[in-house]
Short mmCIF file of C-alpha atoms and ligand atoms in Angstrom, two decimals:
data_model
loop_
_atom_site.label_atom_id
_atom_site.label_comp_id
_atom_site.label_asym_id
_atom_site.label_seq_id
_atom_site.Cartn_x
_atom_site.Cartn_y
_atom_site.Cartn_z
CA MET A 1 22.85 -52.59 13.33
CA ARG A 2 21.74 -53.82 9.95
CA VAL A 3 18.27 -52.36 9.40
CA ARG A 4 15.68 -54.83 8.15
CA ALA A 5 12.49 -52.84 8.72
CA CYS A 6 11.57 -49.29 9.74
CA ALA A 7 8.03 -48.12 10.52
CA LEU A 8 6.77 -44.64 9.65
CA ASN A 9 5.45 -42.13 12.17
CA HIS A 10 3.86 -38.69 11.78
CA LEU A 11 7.09 -37.34 13.23
CA ASP A 12 8.77 -38.27 9.93
CA LEU A 13 6.35 -35.99 8.07
CA TRP A 14 6.98 -33.10 10.49
CA GLU A 15 10.71 -33.53 9.99
CA ARG A 16 10.38 -33.35 6.20
CA ARG A 17 8.08 -30.30 6.28
CA GLY A 18 10.17 -28.53 8.90
CA LEU A 19 9.20 -27.31 12.35
CA PRO A 20 9.26 -23.77 13.77
CA ARG A 21 12.27 -23.12 16.02
CA VAL A 22 13.84 -26.46 15.09
CA THR A 23 17.00 -26.65 12.95
CA PHE A 24 17.59 -30.11 11.54
CA PRO A 25 21.25 -31.05 11.03
CA MET A 26 21.87 -32.16 7.45
CA PRO A 27 22.08 -34.75 6.06
CA HIS A 28 18.98 -35.90 7.92
CA VAL A 29 17.97 -39.56 8.29
CA SER A 30 14.41 -40.14 9.59
CA GLY A 31 13.06 -43.30 11.15
CA SER A 32 12.26 -43.87 14.84
CA ASP A 33 10.89 -47.43 14.74
CA VAL A 34 13.60 -49.86 13.70
CA ALA A 35 14.20 -53.61 13.71
CA GLY A 36 17.15 -55.60 12.40
CA GLU A 37 20.30 -57.47 13.35
CA VAL A 38 23.35 -56.48 15.34
CA VAL A 39 26.42 -56.56 13.06
CA ALA A 40 29.03 -54.94 15.30
CA ALA A 41 29.31 -53.82 18.92
CA ASN A 42 31.92 -52.10 21.05
CA ALA A 43 30.14 -53.05 24.26
CA ALA A 44 30.38 -56.27 26.26
CA GLY A 45 27.50 -58.74 26.29
CA VAL A 46 26.08 -57.97 22.85
CA THR A 47 25.73 -60.96 20.56
CA ILE A 48 26.58 -60.34 16.91
CA GLY A 49 23.67 -61.50 14.74
CA ARG A 50 21.14 -60.88 17.52
CA ARG A 51 17.68 -59.93 16.20
CA VAL A 52 16.49 -56.75 17.89
CA MET A 53 14.07 -53.87 17.80
CA LEU A 54 15.15 -50.45 19.02
CA GLN A 55 14.00 -48.32 21.89
CA PRO A 56 13.14 -45.10 20.04
CA GLY A 57 14.21 -42.80 22.91
CA VAL A 58 17.82 -41.81 23.53
CA SER A 59 18.74 -40.12 26.84
CA CYS A 60 21.83 -39.29 28.93
CA GLY A 61 21.44 -42.23 31.33
CA ARG A 62 22.89 -40.41 34.33
CA CYS A 63 20.55 -37.56 35.34
CA GLU A 64 17.88 -37.66 38.04
CA ALA A 65 15.09 -38.29 35.52
CA CYS A 66 16.97 -41.11 33.77
CA LEU A 67 17.93 -42.79 37.03
CA SER A 68 14.36 -42.48 38.34
CA GLY A 69 12.93 -44.37 35.36
CA ARG A 70 11.61 -41.21 33.73
CA ASP A 71 14.17 -41.07 30.94
CA ASN A 72 11.59 -39.45 28.63
CA GLU A 73 11.83 -36.40 30.95
CA CYS A 74 15.64 -36.23 30.55
CA ARG A 75 16.75 -32.81 29.30
CA ALA A 76 18.89 -34.57 26.70
CA TYR A 77 16.03 -36.88 25.62
CA GLU A 78 15.73 -37.29 21.91
CA VAL A 79 13.85 -39.56 19.56
CA LEU A 80 15.85 -41.70 17.16
CA GLY A 81 15.79 -40.17 13.67
CA TYR A 82 14.79 -36.72 14.89
CA LEU A 83 17.84 -34.47 15.41
CA ASN A 84 21.27 -35.77 16.38
CA HIS A 85 20.67 -39.51 16.16
CA PRO A 86 20.27 -40.69 12.53
CA GLY A 87 17.31 -43.06 12.18
CA GLY A 88 16.24 -46.17 10.35
CA TYR A 89 15.59 -44.99 6.77
CA ALA A 90 18.97 -46.59 6.04
CA GLU A 91 20.82 -49.85 5.61
CA TYR A 92 22.69 -49.45 8.89
CA VAL A 93 22.13 -47.47 12.08
CA ALA A 94 24.32 -46.96 15.17
CA VAL A 95 22.65 -46.70 18.58
CA PRO A 96 23.58 -46.91 22.28
CA VAL A 97 23.57 -50.49 23.53
CA GLU A 98 20.76 -49.60 25.99
CA ASN A 99 18.44 -49.16 23.02
CA LEU A 100 18.65 -52.78 21.86
CA VAL A 101 15.60 -54.90 22.69
CA PRO A 102 16.10 -58.57 21.67
CA ILE A 103 13.10 -60.07 19.87
CA PRO A 104 12.02 -63.75 19.85
CA ASP A 105 12.46 -65.79 16.65
CA GLU A 106 8.73 -65.90 15.94
CA ILE A 107 8.46 -62.09 15.75
CA ASP A 108 9.32 -60.93 12.22
CA PHE A 109 11.17 -57.67 11.57
CA VAL A 110 8.18 -55.85 10.06
CA ARG A 111 5.98 -56.45 13.12
CA ALA A 112 8.89 -55.66 15.44
CA ALA A 113 9.49 -52.31 13.71
CA ALA A 114 5.77 -51.53 13.93
CA PHE A 115 5.70 -51.91 17.71
CA PRO A 116 7.95 -49.58 19.75
CA LEU A 117 6.95 -45.92 19.32
CA THR A 118 3.18 -46.17 19.18
CA PHE A 119 2.78 -48.89 21.80
CA LEU A 120 5.22 -47.10 24.12
CA THR A 121 3.33 -43.84 23.61
CA ALA A 122 -0.09 -45.39 24.17
CA TRP A 123 1.14 -47.41 27.17
CA HIS A 124 2.57 -44.31 28.86
CA MET A 125 -0.64 -42.36 28.18
CA LEU A 126 -3.01 -45.00 29.53
CA ILE A 127 -1.03 -46.56 32.35
CA ALA A 128 1.43 -43.95 33.66
CA ARG A 129 -0.52 -40.78 32.91
CA ALA A 130 -4.22 -41.68 33.03
CA GLY A 131 -3.79 -44.39 35.67
CA LEU A 132 -6.20 -46.66 33.82
CA THR A 133 -8.29 -48.88 36.09
CA ARG A 134 -10.25 -52.02 35.26
CA GLY A 135 -13.77 -51.00 34.31
CA ASP A 136 -12.85 -47.52 33.05
CA ASP A 137 -14.53 -46.25 29.90
CA VAL A 138 -11.97 -45.01 27.38
CA LEU A 139 -12.43 -42.98 24.19
CA VAL A 140 -9.69 -43.54 21.61
CA LEU A 141 -9.54 -41.04 18.76
CA ALA A 142 -8.52 -42.09 15.26
CA ALA A 143 -8.49 -45.85 15.70
CA GLY A 144 -6.64 -46.33 12.42
CA SER A 145 -3.63 -44.30 13.54
CA GLY A 146 -0.57 -45.92 15.08
CA VAL A 147 -1.40 -44.64 18.55
CA GLY A 148 -5.10 -45.45 18.08
CA GLN A 149 -4.69 -49.13 17.26
CA ALA A 150 -2.20 -49.52 20.12
CA ALA A 151 -4.39 -47.70 22.65
CA ILE A 152 -7.45 -49.85 21.88
CA GLN A 153 -5.46 -53.02 22.54
CA ILE A 154 -3.72 -51.78 25.69
CA ALA A 155 -6.96 -50.44 27.17
CA ARG A 156 -8.72 -53.74 26.49
CA LEU A 157 -5.80 -55.67 27.96
CA HIS A 158 -6.33 -53.72 31.21
CA GLY A 159 -10.03 -54.39 31.40
CA ALA A 160 -11.39 -51.11 30.03
CA ARG A 161 -14.43 -50.60 27.81
CA VAL A 162 -13.27 -48.84 24.66
CA PHE A 163 -15.06 -46.44 22.33
CA ALA A 164 -13.17 -45.57 19.16
CA THR A 165 -13.53 -43.09 16.32
CA ALA A 166 -12.50 -43.40 12.68
CA GLY A 167 -13.34 -41.77 9.37
CA SER A 168 -14.72 -44.70 7.38
CA SER A 169 -16.93 -47.72 7.97
CA ALA A 170 -14.09 -50.07 6.98
CA LYS A 171 -11.84 -48.55 9.66
CA LEU A 172 -14.67 -48.70 12.21
CA GLU A 173 -15.02 -52.42 11.55
CA ARG A 174 -11.28 -52.87 12.08
CA ALA A 175 -11.56 -50.96 15.36
CA ARG A 176 -14.31 -53.32 16.51
CA SER A 177 -12.21 -56.34 15.61
CA LEU A 178 -9.37 -54.95 17.74
CA GLY A 179 -11.71 -54.84 20.72
CA ALA A 180 -13.62 -51.56 20.56
CA HIS A 181 -17.00 -51.95 22.26
CA ASP A 182 -18.64 -49.29 20.10
CA VAL A 183 -17.48 -46.93 17.35
CA ILE A 184 -18.12 -43.39 16.07
CA ASN A 185 -17.62 -42.03 12.55
CA HIS A 186 -15.89 -38.71 13.31
CA HIS A 187 -16.76 -37.31 9.86
CA GLU A 188 -20.49 -38.02 10.13
CA GLN A 189 -21.28 -38.04 13.84
CA ASP A 190 -20.71 -35.67 16.77
CA ILE A 191 -18.18 -37.44 19.00
CA ALA A 192 -19.32 -35.89 22.29
CA ALA A 193 -23.03 -36.46 21.57
CA GLU A 194 -22.39 -40.10 20.63
CA ILE A 195 -20.32 -40.66 23.78
CA ARG A 196 -23.16 -39.22 25.89
CA ARG A 197 -25.61 -41.56 24.19
CA MET A 198 -23.37 -44.64 24.50
CA THR A 199 -22.56 -44.04 28.18
CA ASN A 200 -26.05 -43.22 29.39
CA ASN A 201 -25.13 -39.52 29.54
CA ARG A 202 -22.15 -40.14 31.84
CA GLY A 203 -19.14 -39.57 29.58
CA VAL A 204 -15.85 -41.48 29.58
CA ASP A 205 -13.18 -41.72 32.27
CA VAL A 206 -10.27 -41.36 29.86
CA VAL A 207 -9.82 -39.73 26.44
CA ILE A 208 -6.77 -40.64 24.35
CA GLU A 209 -6.27 -37.49 22.25
CA HIS A 210 -3.64 -36.92 19.55
CA VAL A 211 -5.63 -35.25 16.79
CA GLY A 212 -5.55 -31.68 18.13
CA GLU A 213 -7.59 -28.69 17.05
CA THR A 214 -10.33 -30.44 15.10
CA THR A 215 -11.33 -32.77 17.96
CA TRP A 216 -10.11 -31.01 21.12
CA ALA A 217 -13.39 -29.41 22.24
CA LYS A 218 -15.35 -32.60 21.55
CA SER A 219 -12.79 -34.63 23.47
CA VAL A 220 -13.11 -32.40 26.54
CA ARG A 221 -16.92 -32.53 26.32
CA SER A 222 -16.78 -36.34 26.21
CA LEU A 223 -15.25 -36.58 29.70
CA ALA A 224 -17.19 -37.81 32.70
CA ARG A 225 -16.85 -36.05 36.05
CA GLY A 226 -13.35 -36.78 37.31
CA GLY A 227 -12.29 -37.72 33.78
CA ARG A 228 -8.73 -37.54 32.44
CA LEU A 229 -7.79 -36.34 28.98
CA VAL A 230 -4.30 -37.31 27.84
CA THR A 231 -2.79 -35.85 24.68
CA CYS A 232 0.37 -36.87 22.84
CA GLY A 233 -0.05 -34.99 19.60
CA ALA A 234 -1.69 -32.22 17.62
CA THR A 235 -1.76 -33.49 14.06
CA THR A 236 -4.46 -31.01 12.97
CA GLY A 237 -3.12 -27.96 14.85
CA ALA A 238 -1.87 -27.03 18.30
CA ASN A 239 -4.51 -24.59 19.59
CA GLY A 240 -7.28 -25.86 21.84
CA ALA A 241 -9.67 -23.85 24.02
CA LEU A 242 -10.61 -24.99 27.51
CA ASP A 243 -13.82 -24.18 29.38
CA LEU A 244 -12.38 -23.46 32.84
CA GLN A 245 -15.79 -23.79 34.48
CA ALA A 246 -16.10 -27.32 33.14
CA LEU A 247 -12.49 -28.00 34.18
CA PHE A 248 -13.03 -27.23 37.86
CA ALA A 249 -16.69 -28.09 38.30
CA LYS A 250 -16.29 -31.52 36.70
CA GLN A 251 -12.84 -32.01 38.29
CA LEU A 252 -11.24 -32.80 34.96
CA THR A 253 -7.55 -33.57 34.48
CA ILE A 254 -5.71 -32.54 31.31
CA GLN A 255 -2.37 -34.27 30.83
CA GLY A 256 0.43 -34.05 28.30
CA SER A 257 2.33 -37.19 27.40
CA TYR A 258 5.53 -37.63 25.43
CA MET A 259 6.86 -41.05 24.49
CA GLY A 260 7.51 -43.20 27.61
CA SER A 261 10.32 -44.74 29.62
CA LYS A 262 12.55 -47.57 28.47
CA GLY A 263 11.18 -49.67 31.30
CA GLU A 264 7.63 -49.15 30.06
CA LEU A 265 8.59 -50.29 26.56
CA MET A 266 10.12 -53.47 27.95
CA ARG A 267 7.01 -54.09 30.03
CA ALA A 268 4.72 -53.58 27.00
CA ALA A 269 6.99 -55.77 24.87
CA ARG A 270 6.36 -58.73 27.16
CA PHE A 271 2.71 -58.66 26.09
CA PHE A 272 3.74 -58.32 22.43
CA PHE A 273 6.07 -61.30 22.64
CA ALA A 274 3.38 -63.30 24.47
CA GLY A 275 0.85 -62.62 21.69
CA GLN A 276 -1.41 -60.36 23.75
CA LEU A 277 -0.58 -57.15 21.89
CA GLU A 278 -0.16 -57.13 18.12
CA PRO A 279 0.87 -54.11 16.05
CA VAL A 280 -1.38 -53.73 13.02
CA VAL A 281 0.62 -53.39 9.80
CA ASP A 282 -1.33 -51.83 6.94
CA ARG A 283 1.27 -52.28 4.21
CA THR A 284 4.97 -52.32 3.51
CA PHE A 285 7.13 -50.46 0.98
CA PRO A 286 10.75 -51.06 -0.02
CA LEU A 287 13.11 -48.41 1.40
CA GLU A 288 13.58 -46.94 -2.09
CA GLN A 289 9.87 -46.03 -2.08
CA ALA A 290 9.99 -44.08 1.19
CA ALA A 291 8.48 -41.04 -0.55
CA ALA A 292 5.45 -43.05 -1.68
CA ALA A 293 5.15 -44.50 1.82
CA GLN A 294 5.06 -41.02 3.36
CA ARG A 295 2.42 -39.87 0.85
CA CYS A 296 0.34 -42.87 1.89
CA LEU A 297 0.60 -41.83 5.56
CA GLU A 298 -0.25 -38.20 4.70
CA GLN A 299 -3.50 -39.32 3.10
CA SER A 300 -4.59 -41.12 6.30
CA ALA A 301 -5.83 -43.99 4.17
CA GLN A 302 -4.07 -46.61 6.23
CA PHE A 303 -5.21 -48.64 9.23
CA GLY A 304 -2.20 -49.20 11.47
CA LYS A 305 1.44 -48.91 10.56
CA ILE A 306 3.21 -48.39 7.26
CA VAL A 307 6.59 -50.11 7.28
CA LEU A 308 9.67 -49.79 5.07
CA GLU A 309 11.53 -53.01 4.32
CA VAL A 310 15.26 -52.73 3.81
ZN1 ZN B 401 19.09 -38.07 31.54
#
């Protein structure tokens, strides 16, 4: 596939810094969110020149998990651009034919690249894991992050009332425009106290957590009785305490979530192609300026996705 656009993710930063107990094969090519054109195929039924975005998850395709539609639980599951599958910070990338998702003509490559990983992640968290129901109250942390902007839209699409946090008034306004009912400045306000106030002391049914140590305790305290906390990341650190008395007495559920199935991405993509979900692109950089693009992501100054154009 000829790469035309590749969106950044925090995973790219972890790969560059290195991870404990992970050995990256060299040379390493990052990039999990890719869009472009098919230029060659050794499989039947693939049209050369087809505009596509890529499923970011690669799996064996023949184990129980894969064949049950839980390919993100496959023991061989891997994210494009992480270890053994070179990613989209490149002019060309080779992927299994199952990873091609054709895109309509009206969807440009930059928006297409900005969609898969974060919308898949947020969809799996809200729909498969939390079992979101119309009327649920949802707290989304870090509205300006890739997962945050996707989660606000998906929760709204399913009839939830959304509360969102961000670190600046400009980002809070953007969160409102995406559909957040009310917003919290997580630098200036106590998240759990604000949630209590906004929900008449009830708390929220679902918390979408991906920040980690700095917000974990506040996220747990924000839950209503019977509430579900789903986490897909630990950007600020991986240690979180849990009050076991609160866990059982309030009947809380704590869930981990990692990516999502190929089927879920195709389901979410229908709403993208129909104009009901829209990835927010903060800015683009040419591929040659990938280093500057990563610095931009590290500073958390963006709202939505940063995308490399190739
Ligand atoms: Zn498998």
